[in-house]
Amino acid sequence: MYDFTFHGKLELMQYALELIRQQPEDVQDELLKTVFEGNCGYCRLQKPIHVVFRNNNIECLKFLIKDSPSGTAILEYADLGGGRTPAHYAAMYDPKGLAFVMRNAPSGVKVLEKADRYGQLPLDSQPEWLKQHYFNSHKVLQIGLESEYYRVK
């Protein structure tokens, strides 16, 4: 799944899910957990959720969350390398993806408060102009309020 998410290959992600669904029911949950949430990649330090932001494909992101056994909880997973969360990766590669993470992570906008092993917060990697115009305190508050509103609704 890592390579499929890295390259934004939604059709291959769907095919992998179909193959899992064809397996005996007693092994499907374990396979889903391994394929959707397992550490993978060249050094086995990241999960598919960490690399999905490199292709700016929100449909791949939604697919991962929808079919992952842990659902939106994967938006909180830290990688094994630097302890970076999906919010860190989204901040580096995909501003729209970061807004999605903030709206859908179980902790909401508090994902922005989780530092990696080096003390870096997700927005620390953002260019200053992007923080000022898109992820300023007003916008973060707005996203947080929207998120809470839709959770209650």
C-alpha positions in Angstrom: 0.0 0.0 0.0 2.9 2.3 0.7 4.0 2.6 -3.0 0.4 3.0 -4.1 -0.3 5.9 -1.7 3.1 7.4 -2.4 2.3 7.6 -6.1 -1.4 8.4 -5.7 -2.6 5.1 -7.4 -6.1 5.0 -6.1 -7.1 2.2 -8.5 -4.3 0.0 -7.2 -5.3 0.8 -3.6 -8.9 -0.4 -4.5 -7.5 -3.5 -6.1 -5.5 -4.4 -3.0 -8.6 -4.0 -0.9 -10.6 -6.3 -3.3 -7.8 -8.9 -2.9 -8.0 -8.7 0.9 -11.8 -9.0 0.8 -11.4 -12.2 -1.2 -9.5 -13.9 1.6 -11.1 -16.0 4.4 -12.9 -13.8 6.9 -10.8 -14.9 9.8 -7.6 -13.3 8.2 -9.1 -10.2 6.7 -8.8 -7.9 9.7 -5.2 -8.8 10.2 -4.4 -8.3 6.5 -6.2 -4.9 6.6 -4.3 -3.8 9.6 -1.0 -4.9 8.1 -1.6 -3.4 4.6 -3.3 -0.2 5.6 -1.5 0.6 8.9 1.7 -1.4 8.9 5.2 0.2 8.7 6.5 -0.1 5.3 8.7 1.7 2.7 12.4 1.4 2.2 13.4 1.6 5.9 10.0 0.4 7.4 9.7 3.6 9.4 6.5 5.0 7.8 3.0 4.0 7.3 0.9 4.6 4.1 -0.7 7.6 5.9 2.6 9.3 6.1 3.3 9.3 2.4 -0.1 9.9 1.0 0.4 13.6 1.2 3.2 13.6 -1.3 0.9 13.3 -4.2 -1.8 15.8 -3.1 -4.5 13.2 -3.7 -7.3 13.7 -1.2 -9.2 10.7 -2.6 -6.3 8.4 -1.7 -6.3 9.9 1.8 -10.1 9.4 2.2 -9.8 5.8 1.0 -7.1 5.0 3.5 -9.2 6.4 6.4 -12.4 4.7 5.2 -10.9 1.3 4.8 -8.3 1.3 7.6 -9.4 -0.7 10.6 -8.5 2.2 12.9 -10.3 4.8 10.8 -9.5 8.4 11.6 -7.1 7.3 14.4 -4.4 6.8 11.7 -4.3 10.6 11.4 -2.6 10.6 14.8 0.1 7.9 14.1 3.7 9.0 14.5 6.3 7.5 12.2 9.2 5.5 13.7 11.9 7.7 12.2 11.5 11.2 13.5 8.1 10.8 15.3 6.4 12.8 12.7 2.6 12.6 12.4 0.5 12.8 9.3 0.1 16.5 10.1 3.8 17.0 9.8 3.9 15.4 6.4 0.8 17.3 5.2 2.3 20.6 6.3 5.4 19.8 4.2 3.6 18.6 1.1 -0.1 19.3 1.0 -1.8 22.3 2.7 -5.3 21.1 1.7 -4.4 17.7 3.2 -3.3 19.5 6.4 -6.7 21.2 6.7 -8.3 17.8 6.1 -6.2 16.3 8.9 -7.2 19.1 11.3 -10.9 18.6 10.5 -10.9 14.8 10.8 -8.2 13.7 13.3 -9.7 12.6 16.6 -7.8 15.4 18.4 -8.9 18.0 15.8 -6.6 21.0 15.5 -4.6 19.8 18.5 -2.7 17.7 16.0 -0.8 20.9 15.4 0.5 20.8 19.0 2.3 17.4 18.7 6.0 17.8 18.2 8.2 15.3 16.5 11.4 13.9 18.2 13.3 17.0 17.3 10.7 19.4 18.9 9.3 20.5 15.6 5.6 21.2 15.3 3.8 20.5 12.0 3.5 24.2 11.1 7.2 24.8 11.8 7.9 23.4 8.3 5.4 25.8 6.6 6.7 28.8 4.7 6.0 32.0 6.6 3.6 33.3 3.9 1.5 30.2 4.1 1.3 30.5 7.9 0.3 34.1 7.6 -2.4 33.6 4.9 -3.7 30.1 5.3 -2.7 28.7 8.7 -2.8 31.8 10.8 -4.4 31.6 14.3 -7.8 32.8 12.9 -7.9 30.1 10.2 -6.8 27.4 12.7 -9.5 28.5 15.1 -12.1 28.5 12.3 -11.2 25.0 11.2 -11.3 23.8 14.8 -14.8 25.3 15.4 -16.1 23.8 12.1 -14.7 20.5 13.1 -16.3 20.5 16.5 -19.6 21.7 15.0 -19.8 18.8 12.6 -18.8 16.3 15.3 -21.7 17.4 17.5 -24.1 17.7 14.6 
